[in-house]
Amino acid sequence: MTLTLHEEAVIRFVDVCVSFAGRMQENIVLDQANFTVPKGKTTVIAGGSGQGKSVILKLILGLLRPNSGQVLVGEKNIATMGYAQLQEQRMRFGVLFQGSALFDSLTVFENIALPLRERTSMRNEEIVAKVQTTLKQLELGGHEDKYPAQLSGGMKKRVGLARALQLDPEIVLFDEPTTGLDPVMTREIYELFTQTQQRLGYTAVIVSHDIPQIFSLADQIILLNKGELDVFTNPSQIPLSSKTKIREFARLVLGYEETKG
Amino acid sequence: MSQTNSESMAPLRWVGALGAHTLYVLGDLGRMGVFLFWAVLGVFKRPFRFKELLKQLSFIGGGSMTLIFFTALSSGMVLGLQGYYSLHKFGAEGMLGSAVSLTLIMELGPVLTALMVAGRAGSAMCAEIGIMRISEQIDALECMAIDPFRYFISPKFLAALLSLPLLTAFFDVIGILGGYIAGVHLMGVNSGAYFSGMEQSVTNHDIQLGVIKSFIFGWLVVWICTGRGYLVQKIRGAGFGAESVSKVTTQAVVLSSISVLVFDYLLTAVLL
Ligand SMILES: Nc1ncnc2c1ncn2[C@@H]1O[C@H](COP(=O)(O)OP(=O)(O)O)[C@@H](O)[C@H]1O
Ligand SMILES: [Mg+2]
């Protein structure tokens, strides 16, 4: 296995295998997955439901360990890391969860302030000031005293994004940021994403099945289907994939014709 | 051919299922053990969340007092009436105080308190942690490098561990008063005899047994209830979403009640 060592790669998967014990047979989610995530760029991971997109994010965060293979963040292998080291690594990430994962017993303000309160030594006035600025940037002013259950889907995502960005992460992971939103809100979230990325310069990994719209944001596209995975830098390469299941996916979902001589 | 084959395989499949189930149970116990380790460790991690502990103490301890009060009062009064009825036959009404207090301190106090706390606070803790698990709030904490144990699980754990012996003591006192009301006020047993009988027959050893029981029941209830909630996604047959939380909460209350009853017998047999 020869790997091109991109200098600017922040995340690298090397021969990662993940499977879960199923009732009848093993459910193989990732079979020898290899890819890198370039620094400062946007990587989109797309694939049907249940193909392992969230699993990839959980591997990156060390919430799940692979059966075999390495998940490298920077130079370190998340897959074999101890708890303390893992905590340190996680400080580099911001995560927007699929269901926003806001703390439902805390207000919007307290949700966004939580990482600052728990992970920094900032004084209360500084925290209030910083959270107020974020609230304004994400057009959440006036909602700070509401609880997550009182918010619309789009607002929840914005609060989740605000919370994810509080500690100025190097890498931000988005798990289906627009699923369940109407087209207007979807566009709003994408605009917000582009704005914040330009302002903060983070590396983004976006999981989505918002195909093909999501491709316009991507510097790199990773497609997943039935355990196979392929990497593209341009959507036009997708039908030319060497992997049969990826071509099958492209044909079914993207409507691309299989162009094979 | 294939039919005879599958028929001859039937007993083997049964053995296989048994093996798979055994492995699941062992794995489950292992996960519960690891959970217990982290929950205990979380109590010692800094910064300690004192406010959260107070909040939980007030919910688990303070909030359970009404329920414990009525349970204890009614058990004590029933014990007083029944004790009087039995003892009266032998002309031994003077033993009422001793009979009521020993039953309460050694048996009913620890057991009923543990069962009530499992039903009221244990189920609530299980459901809350389970919901935080399935809505990825626990994952979100981990991703912010905030230890979920230190942040909210261990304070619940500690609060329940501290509350249970205190609630048991409260139960004993109210129960003894209930016995007094029934025996002395309603049935006319001599008031001095009620208390002196109690004083003479209850030894330190009896009280110790009650205290040991309440501590161990506290561990069982809080461990099972919080652990089941935390592991909601790893429990076989629980299903998904809201249903999984409801099933696991029911399971937690049933399991912790059964283990309290089993341990009650074991502890009585070993320590009495
Ligand atoms: N903790 C787990 N235990 C067992 N199976 C899991 C677990 N997490 C994910 N899976 C399985 O892995 C597959 C991929 O899941 P996921 O990554 O959540 O899909 P998606 O691409 O929709 O995000 C699914 O078949 C799912 O059932
Ligand atoms: Mg997913």
Coordinates of C-alpha atoms and ligand atoms in Angstrom, one line a residue:
Chain A
M1 CA 0.0 0.0 0.0
T2 CA 1.6 3.2 -1.1
L3 CA 0.1 6.4 0.2
T4 CA 0.8 9.8 -1.2
L5 CA 1.7 11.8 1.9
H6 CA 0.1 15.1 1.3
E7 CA 1.8 17.6 3.5
E8 CA -1.4 19.4 4.1
A9 CA -3.5 16.4 5.0
V10 CA -5.1 16.8 8.4
I11 CA -7.0 13.5 8.5
R12 CA -5.9 10.2 7.0
F13 CA -7.7 6.9 6.8
V14 CA -5.4 4.0 6.2
D15 CA -7.0 0.6 5.4
V16 CA -9.8 1.2 7.8
C17 CA -12.3 -1.6 8.3
V18 CA -15.4 -1.3 10.3
S19 CA -18.1 -4.0 10.7
F20 CA -20.9 -4.6 13.2
A21 CA -22.2 -7.9 14.3
G22 CA -25.6 -8.4 12.8
R23 CA -28.4 -10.9 13.5
M24 CA -27.6 -13.1 10.5
Q25 CA -24.3 -11.9 9.1
E26 CA -21.7 -9.3 9.7
N27 CA -22.6 -5.8 8.6
I28 CA -19.5 -4.6 6.8
V29 CA -19.7 -0.8 6.7
L30 CA -16.1 0.2 5.7
D31 CA -13.9 -2.3 3.9
Q32 CA -10.2 -1.1 3.6
A33 CA -11.1 2.6 3.3
N34 CA -8.3 4.9 2.3
F35 CA -8.6 8.7 1.9
T36 CA -7.2 12.0 3.2
V37 CA -8.8 15.2 4.1
P38 CA -6.8 18.2 2.9
K39 CA -6.2 21.2 5.3
G40 CA -8.4 24.3 4.9
K41 CA -10.5 22.6 2.2
T42 CA -14.0 21.2 2.1
T43 CA -14.5 17.5 1.8
V44 CA -18.0 16.2 1.1
I45 CA -18.9 12.7 2.1
A46 CA -22.0 11.5 0.2
G47 CA -23.8 8.2 0.1
G48 CA -27.2 6.7 0.7
S49 CA -28.8 6.3 4.1
G50 CA -27.0 3.7 6.3
Q51 CA -23.9 3.5 4.2
G52 CA -21.5 4.6 7.0
K53 CA -21.3 8.4 6.6
S54 CA -21.9 9.0 10.3
V55 CA -19.6 6.1 11.1
I56 CA -16.7 7.9 9.4
L57 CA -17.3 11.0 11.5
K58 CA -17.4 9.0 14.7
L59 CA -14.2 7.3 13.7
I60 CA -12.6 10.7 13.2
L61 CA -13.8 11.8 16.7
G62 CA -12.7 8.6 18.3
L63 CA -16.3 7.9 19.4
L64 CA -15.9 4.6 17.5
R65 CA -12.8 2.5 17.0
P66 CA -12.1 0.6 13.7
N67 CA -11.8 -3.2 13.6
S68 CA -8.5 -2.6 11.9
G69 CA -6.6 0.1 10.1
Q70 CA -5.5 3.6 11.2
V71 CA -7.4 6.8 11.6
L72 CA -4.7 9.5 11.7
V73 CA -5.5 13.1 12.8
G74 CA -2.4 15.1 12.4
E75 CA 0.3 12.5 13.0
K76 CA -1.5 10.6 15.7
N77 CA -3.6 7.4 15.4
I78 CA -7.0 8.0 17.0
A79 CA -7.7 4.3 16.9
T80 CA -5.1 3.4 19.6
M81 CA -5.2 6.6 21.6
G82 CA -5.8 6.7 25.4
Y83 CA -8.6 8.7 26.9
A84 CA -6.6 11.8 28.0
Q85 CA -4.9 12.1 24.6
L86 CA -8.3 11.7 22.8
Q87 CA -9.7 14.5 24.9
E88 CA -6.8 16.7 23.8
Q89 CA -7.4 15.8 20.1
R90 CA -11.1 16.5 20.3
M91 CA -10.4 20.1 21.3
R92 CA -9.3 20.6 17.7
F93 CA -12.7 19.7 16.4
G94 CA -16.1 21.4 16.2
V95 CA -19.1 19.1 15.4
L96 CA -22.5 19.9 14.1
F97 CA -24.5 16.7 14.8
Q98 CA -27.2 15.2 12.6
G99 CA -29.9 16.1 15.1
S100 CA -28.1 19.2 16.4
A101 CA -27.6 17.4 19.8
L102 CA -28.3 20.6 21.7
F103 CA -28.5 20.2 25.5
D104 CA -32.2 20.3 25.9
S105 CA -32.2 21.4 29.5
L106 CA -30.0 24.5 28.7
T107 CA -31.0 27.7 27.0
V108 CA -29.6 28.7 23.6
F109 CA -27.3 31.0 25.4
E110 CA -26.0 28.4 27.8
N111 CA -25.7 25.8 25.0
I112 CA -23.3 28.1 23.1
A113 CA -21.5 29.2 26.3
L114 CA -21.0 25.7 27.5
P115 CA -17.7 24.9 25.7
L116 CA -16.3 28.3 26.8
R117 CA -17.3 27.7 30.4
E118 CA -16.0 24.2 30.6
R119 CA -13.0 24.3 28.4
T120 CA -11.5 27.8 28.8
S121 CA -10.6 30.0 31.8
M122 CA -12.5 33.0 30.3
R123 CA -14.3 35.2 32.8
N124 CA -18.0 35.5 32.7
E125 CA -18.1 38.9 31.0
E126 CA -15.8 37.7 28.3
I127 CA -18.0 34.7 27.7
V128 CA -21.2 36.8 27.5
A129 CA -19.5 39.1 25.0
K130 CA -18.2 36.4 22.8
V131 CA -21.5 34.5 22.8
Q132 CA -23.5 37.7 22.0
T133 CA -21.2 38.3 19.0
T134 CA -21.8 34.8 17.7
L135 CA -25.5 35.1 18.3
K136 CA -25.5 38.3 16.1
Q137 CA -23.4 36.8 13.4
L138 CA -25.7 33.8 13.1
E139 CA -28.8 35.9 13.3
L140 CA -29.9 34.3 16.5
G141 CA -30.3 37.6 18.5
G142 CA -33.4 37.7 20.7
H143 CA -33.6 33.9 21.0
E144 CA -30.9 33.4 23.6
D145 CA -33.3 32.6 26.4
K146 CA -35.3 30.0 24.5
Y147 CA -34.8 26.3 25.0
P148 CA -34.0 24.0 22.1
A149 CA -37.5 22.5 22.1
Q150 CA -38.8 26.0 21.3
L151 CA -36.7 26.4 18.1
S152 CA -37.3 25.6 14.5
G153 CA -35.1 23.0 12.7
G154 CA -33.1 25.7 11.0
M155 CA -32.5 27.6 14.2
K156 CA -31.4 24.5 16.0
K157 CA -28.8 23.9 13.2
R158 CA -27.6 27.5 13.6
V159 CA -27.3 27.1 17.4
G160 CA -25.4 23.8 16.8
L161 CA -23.0 25.6 14.4
A162 CA -22.5 28.5 16.8
R163 CA -21.7 26.0 19.6
A164 CA -19.3 24.1 17.3
L165 CA -17.4 27.2 16.4
Q166 CA -16.9 28.6 19.9
L167 CA -13.5 27.1 20.6
D168 CA -12.1 28.2 17.2
P169 CA -11.7 24.6 15.9
E170 CA -9.3 23.8 13.1
I171 CA -11.6 21.2 11.7
V172 CA -15.4 21.3 11.6
L173 CA -17.5 18.2 11.0
F174 CA -21.0 18.6 9.7
D175 CA -23.4 15.6 9.9
E176 CA -26.2 16.2 7.4
P177 CA -26.5 19.9 8.2
T178 CA -29.5 20.4 5.9
T179 CA -31.5 17.2 6.3
G180 CA -35.1 18.0 7.1
L181 CA -34.9 21.6 6.2
D182 CA -36.8 23.3 3.4
P183 CA -34.9 24.6 0.3
V184 CA -34.7 28.2 1.6
M185 CA -33.2 27.2 4.9
T186 CA -30.9 24.8 3.2
R187 CA -29.5 27.6 1.1
E188 CA -29.3 29.7 4.2
I189 CA -27.2 27.1 6.1
Y190 CA -24.9 26.7 3.1
E191 CA -24.4 30.4 2.9
L192 CA -23.7 30.5 6.6
F193 CA -21.2 27.7 6.1
T194 CA -19.4 29.5 3.3
Q195 CA -19.3 32.7 5.4
T196 CA -17.9 31.1 8.5
Q197 CA -15.4 29.1 6.6
Q198 CA -14.1 32.1 4.8
R199 CA -13.9 34.0 8.1
L200 CA -12.3 31.3 10.2
G201 CA -10.5 29.2 7.6
Y202 CA -11.3 25.8 9.1
T203 CA -11.1 22.5 7.4
A204 CA -14.6 21.2 6.7
V205 CA -15.9 17.7 6.4
I206 CA -19.6 17.7 5.4
V207 CA -21.7 14.6 5.3
S208 CA -24.7 14.9 3.2
H209 CA -27.1 13.1 0.9
D210 CA -28.0 16.5 -0.6
I211 CA -26.8 15.3 -4.0
P212 CA -25.8 17.0 -6.3
Q213 CA -26.3 20.5 -4.8
I214 CA -23.7 19.8 -2.1
F215 CA -21.0 19.1 -4.7
S216 CA -20.8 22.9 -5.5
L217 CA -19.3 23.4 -2.0
A218 CA -16.8 20.6 -2.3
D219 CA -13.1 20.6 -3.0
Q220 CA -13.1 16.9 -2.7
I221 CA -15.9 14.3 -2.8
I222 CA -16.0 11.0 -1.1
L223 CA -18.7 8.6 -2.2
L224 CA -19.8 5.6 -0.2
N225 CA -21.8 2.6 -1.3
K226 CA -22.1 -0.8 0.3
G227 CA -18.7 -0.9 1.9
E228 CA -16.9 0.6 -1.1
L229 CA -15.5 4.1 -1.1
D230 CA -14.0 6.3 -3.8
V231 CA -12.5 9.8 -3.8
F232 CA -13.0 12.4 -6.5
T233 CA -11.9 16.0 -6.9
N234 CA -14.5 16.7 -9.5
P235 CA -18.1 15.4 -9.8
S236 CA -17.5 14.7 -13.5
Q237 CA -15.1 11.9 -12.6
I238 CA -17.7 10.0 -10.6
P239 CA -19.0 7.9 -13.5
L240 CA -15.5 6.9 -14.3
S241 CA -14.8 5.3 -10.9
S242 CA -13.0 2.0 -11.0
K243 CA -15.4 0.6 -8.3
T244 CA -18.5 -1.1 -9.5
K245 CA -20.7 -0.2 -6.5
I246 CA -19.8 3.5 -6.8
R247 CA -20.7 3.4 -10.5
E248 CA -23.9 1.7 -9.6
F249 CA -24.6 4.4 -7.0
A250 CA -23.8 7.1 -9.6
R251 CA -26.2 5.5 -12.1
L252 CA -29.0 5.1 -9.6
V253 CA -28.8 8.3 -7.6
L254 CA -27.1 10.8 -9.9
G255 CA -28.6 9.5 -13.1
Y256 CA -25.1 9.3 -14.7
E257 CA -24.9 6.7 -17.5
E258 CA -22.3 4.1 -17.0
T259 CA -19.5 4.9 -19.5
K260 CA -17.5 1.9 -19.8
G261 CA -16.1 0.4 -23.0
Chain B
M1 CA -31.1 -34.1 1.8
S2 CA -31.1 -30.5 2.9
Q3 CA -34.1 -31.1 5.0
T4 CA -32.5 -33.9 7.0
N5 CA -29.5 -31.8 7.3
S6 CA -31.4 -28.8 8.8
E7 CA -33.2 -31.2 11.1
S8 CA -30.1 -32.7 12.4
M9 CA -28.8 -29.2 12.9
A10 CA -31.7 -28.1 15.1
P11 CA -30.2 -29.0 18.5
L12 CA -26.9 -27.4 17.4
R13 CA -28.7 -24.2 16.6
W14 CA -30.1 -24.3 20.1
V15 CA -26.6 -24.6 21.5
G16 CA -25.5 -21.8 19.3
A17 CA -28.3 -19.6 20.5
L18 CA -27.4 -20.3 24.1
G19 CA -23.8 -19.5 23.4
A20 CA -24.6 -16.3 21.7
H21 CA -26.9 -15.3 24.6
T22 CA -24.2 -16.1 27.1
L23 CA -21.7 -14.0 25.2
Y24 CA -24.2 -11.1 25.1
V25 CA -24.8 -11.4 28.8
L26 CA -21.1 -11.4 29.6
G27 CA -20.5 -8.5 27.2
D28 CA -23.3 -6.6 28.9
L29 CA -21.9 -7.2 32.4
G30 CA -18.5 -6.1 31.1
R31 CA -20.0 -2.9 29.8
M32 CA -21.8 -2.3 33.0
G33 CA -18.5 -2.9 34.9
V34 CA -16.7 -0.3 32.7
F35 CA -19.6 2.1 33.2
L36 CA -19.3 1.7 37.0
F37 CA -15.6 2.4 36.8
W38 CA -16.0 5.7 34.9
A39 CA -19.0 6.7 37.1
V40 CA -16.9 6.3 40.3
L41 CA -13.9 7.9 38.7
G42 CA -16.0 10.9 37.6
V43 CA -16.8 11.7 41.2
F44 CA -13.1 12.5 41.8
K45 CA -12.5 14.5 38.7
R46 CA -12.0 18.3 38.9
P47 CA -13.6 20.7 38.6
F48 CA -16.3 19.2 40.7
R49 CA -19.8 20.3 39.9
F50 CA -21.1 21.1 43.3
K51 CA -24.2 22.9 42.1
E52 CA -25.2 19.9 40.0
L53 CA -24.7 17.7 43.0
L54 CA -27.0 19.9 45.1
K55 CA -29.6 19.9 42.4
Q56 CA -29.6 16.1 42.2
L57 CA -29.6 15.8 46.0
S58 CA -32.7 17.9 46.1
F59 CA -34.3 15.9 43.3
I60 CA -33.4 12.4 44.4
G61 CA -33.2 13.0 48.1
G62 CA -35.5 15.9 48.9
G63 CA -38.0 15.1 46.2
S64 CA -38.4 11.5 47.4
M65 CA -39.3 12.5 50.9
T66 CA -43.0 12.8 50.5
L67 CA -43.2 9.3 48.9
I68 CA -41.0 7.8 51.6
F69 CA -43.0 9.5 54.3
F70 CA -46.3 8.0 53.2
T71 CA -44.8 4.6 52.5
A72 CA -43.1 4.5 55.9
L73 CA -46.1 5.8 57.8
S74 CA -48.4 3.3 56.3
S75 CA -46.0 0.4 56.7
G76 CA -45.3 1.4 60.3
M77 CA -49.0 1.6 61.1
V78 CA -49.8 -1.7 59.5
L79 CA -46.9 -3.3 61.4
G80 CA -48.3 -1.7 64.6
L81 CA -51.8 -3.1 64.0
Q82 CA -50.7 -6.5 62.9
G83 CA -48.0 -6.8 65.5
Y84 CA -50.6 -5.9 68.2
Y85 CA -53.0 -8.4 66.8
S86 CA -50.4 -11.3 66.9
L87 CA -48.7 -10.3 70.2
H88 CA -52.0 -9.7 72.0
K89 CA -52.8 -13.4 71.6
F90 CA -49.8 -14.2 73.8
G91 CA -50.3 -11.3 76.1
A92 CA -47.0 -9.9 74.8
E93 CA -48.1 -6.4 73.7
G94 CA -45.1 -5.0 75.5
M95 CA -43.0 -6.5 72.7
L96 CA -44.7 -4.3 70.1
G97 CA -42.0 -1.6 70.0
S98 CA -39.3 -4.1 69.6
A99 CA -41.1 -6.1 66.8
V100 CA -42.0 -3.0 64.8
S101 CA -38.5 -1.3 65.1
L102 CA -36.5 -4.5 64.3
T103 CA -38.7 -5.2 61.2
L104 CA -38.3 -1.7 60.0
I105 CA -34.6 -1.2 60.7
M106 CA -33.4 -4.5 59.3
E107 CA -35.9 -5.2 56.5
L108 CA -38.6 -2.9 55.4
G109 CA -36.7 0.4 55.8
P110 CA -33.8 -0.5 53.4
V111 CA -35.9 -2.6 51.0
L112 CA -38.9 -0.3 50.6
T113 CA -36.8 2.8 50.4
A114 CA -34.6 1.3 47.7
L115 CA -37.7 0.1 45.7
M116 CA -39.4 3.5 46.0
V117 CA -36.2 5.4 45.0
A118 CA -35.8 2.9 42.0
G119 CA -39.3 3.6 40.9
R120 CA -39.2 7.4 41.4
A121 CA -35.7 8.7 40.9
G122 CA -34.1 5.6 39.3
S123 CA -36.5 5.6 36.4
A124 CA -36.1 9.4 35.9
M125 CA -32.3 9.1 35.8
C126 CA -32.4 6.2 33.4
A127 CA -34.8 8.0 31.0
E128 CA -32.8 11.3 31.2
I129 CA -29.5 9.7 30.5
G130 CA -31.0 7.4 27.8
I131 CA -32.6 10.4 26.0
M132 CA -29.3 12.3 26.2
R133 CA -27.6 9.2 24.7
I134 CA -30.0 8.7 21.7
S135 CA -30.2 12.4 20.9
E136 CA -26.3 12.4 20.7
Q137 CA -26.0 14.9 23.6
I138 CA -23.5 12.6 25.3
D139 CA -21.5 12.3 22.1
A140 CA -21.6 16.1 21.8
L141 CA -20.2 16.5 25.3
E142 CA -17.4 14.0 24.5
C143 CA -16.7 15.9 21.3
M144 CA -16.2 19.1 23.3
A145 CA -13.8 17.2 25.5
I146 CA -16.2 17.5 28.4
D147 CA -16.3 14.3 30.3
P148 CA -20.0 13.3 30.5
F149 CA -19.4 11.4 33.7
R150 CA -17.9 14.3 35.5
Y151 CA -20.4 16.7 33.9
F152 CA -23.7 15.0 34.8
I153 CA -23.6 11.3 35.4
S154 CA -21.4 11.1 38.5
P155 CA -23.2 13.9 40.3
K156 CA -26.4 11.8 39.9
F157 CA -24.5 8.8 41.1
L158 CA -23.1 10.4 44.1
A159 CA -26.4 12.1 45.0
A160 CA -28.3 8.8 44.9
L161 CA -25.6 7.1 46.9
L162 CA -25.8 9.8 49.6
S163 CA -29.5 10.0 49.6
L164 CA -30.5 6.4 50.0
P165 CA -29.0 5.7 53.5
L166 CA -30.5 9.1 54.7
L167 CA -33.9 8.3 53.2
T168 CA -33.7 4.9 54.8
A169 CA -33.1 6.5 58.2
F170 CA -36.0 8.8 57.6
F171 CA -38.1 5.8 56.6
D172 CA -37.2 4.0 59.9
V173 CA -38.1 7.0 62.1
I174 CA -41.4 7.7 60.3
G175 CA -42.2 3.9 60.4
I176 CA -41.5 3.7 64.1
L177 CA -43.8 6.7 64.7
G178 CA -46.5 5.0 62.5
G179 CA -46.2 1.9 64.7
Y180 CA -46.5 4.1 67.7
I181 CA -49.6 5.8 66.4
A182 CA -51.3 2.5 65.6
G183 CA -50.1 0.6 68.7
V184 CA -50.2 3.2 71.4
H185 CA -52.9 5.6 70.3
L186 CA -55.3 3.3 68.6
M187 CA -54.8 0.0 70.4
G188 CA -53.7 1.3 73.8
V189 CA -50.3 -0.3 74.2
N190 CA -48.3 1.4 77.0
S191 CA -46.3 4.2 75.5
G192 CA -43.3 3.6 77.8
A193 CA -43.3 -0.1 77.0
Y194 CA -43.3 0.7 73.3
F195 CA -40.1 2.7 73.5
S196 CA -38.3 0.7 76.2
G197 CA -39.0 -2.5 74.3
M198 CA -37.4 -0.9 71.3
E199 CA -34.4 0.4 73.2
Q200 CA -33.7 -3.0 74.8
S201 CA -34.0 -5.2 71.7
V202 CA -32.4 -3.1 69.0
T203 CA -28.7 -3.6 69.0
N204 CA -25.9 -1.8 67.2
H205 CA -25.5 -4.9 65.0
D206 CA -29.2 -4.6 63.8
I207 CA -28.7 -1.0 62.9
Q208 CA -25.4 -1.9 61.2
L209 CA -27.2 -4.5 59.1
G210 CA -29.8 -1.9 58.1
V211 CA -27.1 0.6 57.1
I212 CA -25.1 -1.9 55.2
K213 CA -28.2 -3.0 53.3
S214 CA -29.2 0.6 52.4
F215 CA -25.6 1.3 51.1
I216 CA -25.6 -1.8 49.0
F217 CA -29.1 -1.2 47.7
G218 CA -28.1 2.3 46.9
W219 CA -25.2 1.1 44.8
L220 CA -27.4 -1.5 43.0
V221 CA -30.2 0.9 42.2
V222 CA -28.1 3.8 41.0
W223 CA -25.7 1.6 39.1
I224 CA -28.4 -0.3 37.2
C225 CA -30.6 2.7 36.5
T226 CA -27.9 5.1 35.3
G227 CA -25.9 2.3 33.5
R228 CA -28.9 1.0 31.6
G229 CA -29.7 4.6 30.4
Y230 CA -26.1 5.2 29.4
L231 CA -25.9 1.9 27.5
V232 CA -29.4 2.2 25.9
Q233 CA -28.0 1.6 22.4
K234 CA -26.1 -1.5 23.3
I235 CA -29.0 -3.3 24.9
R236 CA -30.3 -6.1 22.7
G237 CA -34.0 -6.0 21.8
A238 CA -34.4 -2.5 23.1
G239 CA -35.2 -1.2 19.6
F240 CA -34.6 2.4 18.6
G241 CA -35.6 5.9 19.5
A242 CA -38.2 6.8 22.1
E243 CA -39.2 3.1 22.4
S244 CA -35.7 2.0 23.3
V245 CA -35.6 4.5 26.2
S246 CA -39.0 3.4 27.5
K247 CA -38.1 -0.2 27.3
V248 CA -34.8 0.3 28.9
T249 CA -36.3 2.4 31.7
T250 CA -38.8 -0.3 32.5
Q251 CA -36.0 -2.9 32.4
A252 CA -33.8 -0.8 34.7
V253 CA -36.6 -0.5 37.4
V254 CA -37.4 -4.2 37.1
L255 CA -33.8 -5.3 37.3
S256 CA -32.9 -3.0 40.1
S257 CA -35.9 -4.1 42.1
I258 CA -35.2 -7.7 41.6
S259 CA -31.5 -7.3 42.6
V260 CA -32.5 -5.4 45.7
L261 CA -34.8 -8.3 46.7
V262 CA -32.2 -10.9 45.9
F263 CA -29.4 -9.1 47.7
D264 CA -31.8 -8.5 50.7
Y265 CA -32.1 -12.2 51.1
L266 CA -28.4 -12.8 50.6
L267 CA -27.3 -10.1 53.0
T268 CA -29.8 -11.2 55.7
A269 CA -28.5 -14.8 55.4
V270 CA -24.9 -13.8 55.5
L271 CA -24.9 -11.0 58.0
L272 CA -27.7 -11.8 60.5
Ligands
LIG1 N1 -23.0 1.6 17.1 C1 -23.4 0.8 16.1 N2 -23.7 -0.5 16.3 C2 -24.2 -1.3 15.3 N3 -24.3 -0.9 14.0 C3 -24.1 0.4 13.8 C4 -23.6 1.3 14.8 N4 -23.4 2.5 14.2 C5 -23.8 2.4 12.9 N5 -24.1 1.1 12.6 C6 -24.5 0.6 11.3 O1 -23.6 1.0 10.4 C7 -24.2 1.4 9.2 C8 -23.9 2.8 8.8 O2 -24.5 3.7 9.8 P1 -24.4 5.3 9.6 O3 -23.0 5.7 9.5 O4 -25.1 5.9 10.8 O5 -25.2 5.6 8.3 P2 -25.4 7.0 7.6 O6 -24.6 6.9 6.3 O7 -26.8 7.1 7.3 O8 -24.9 8.1 8.5 C9 -25.7 1.1 9.4 O9 -26.0 -0.1 8.8 C10 -25.9 1.0 10.9 O10 -26.9 0.1 11.2
MG2 MG -25.9 9.5 9.6

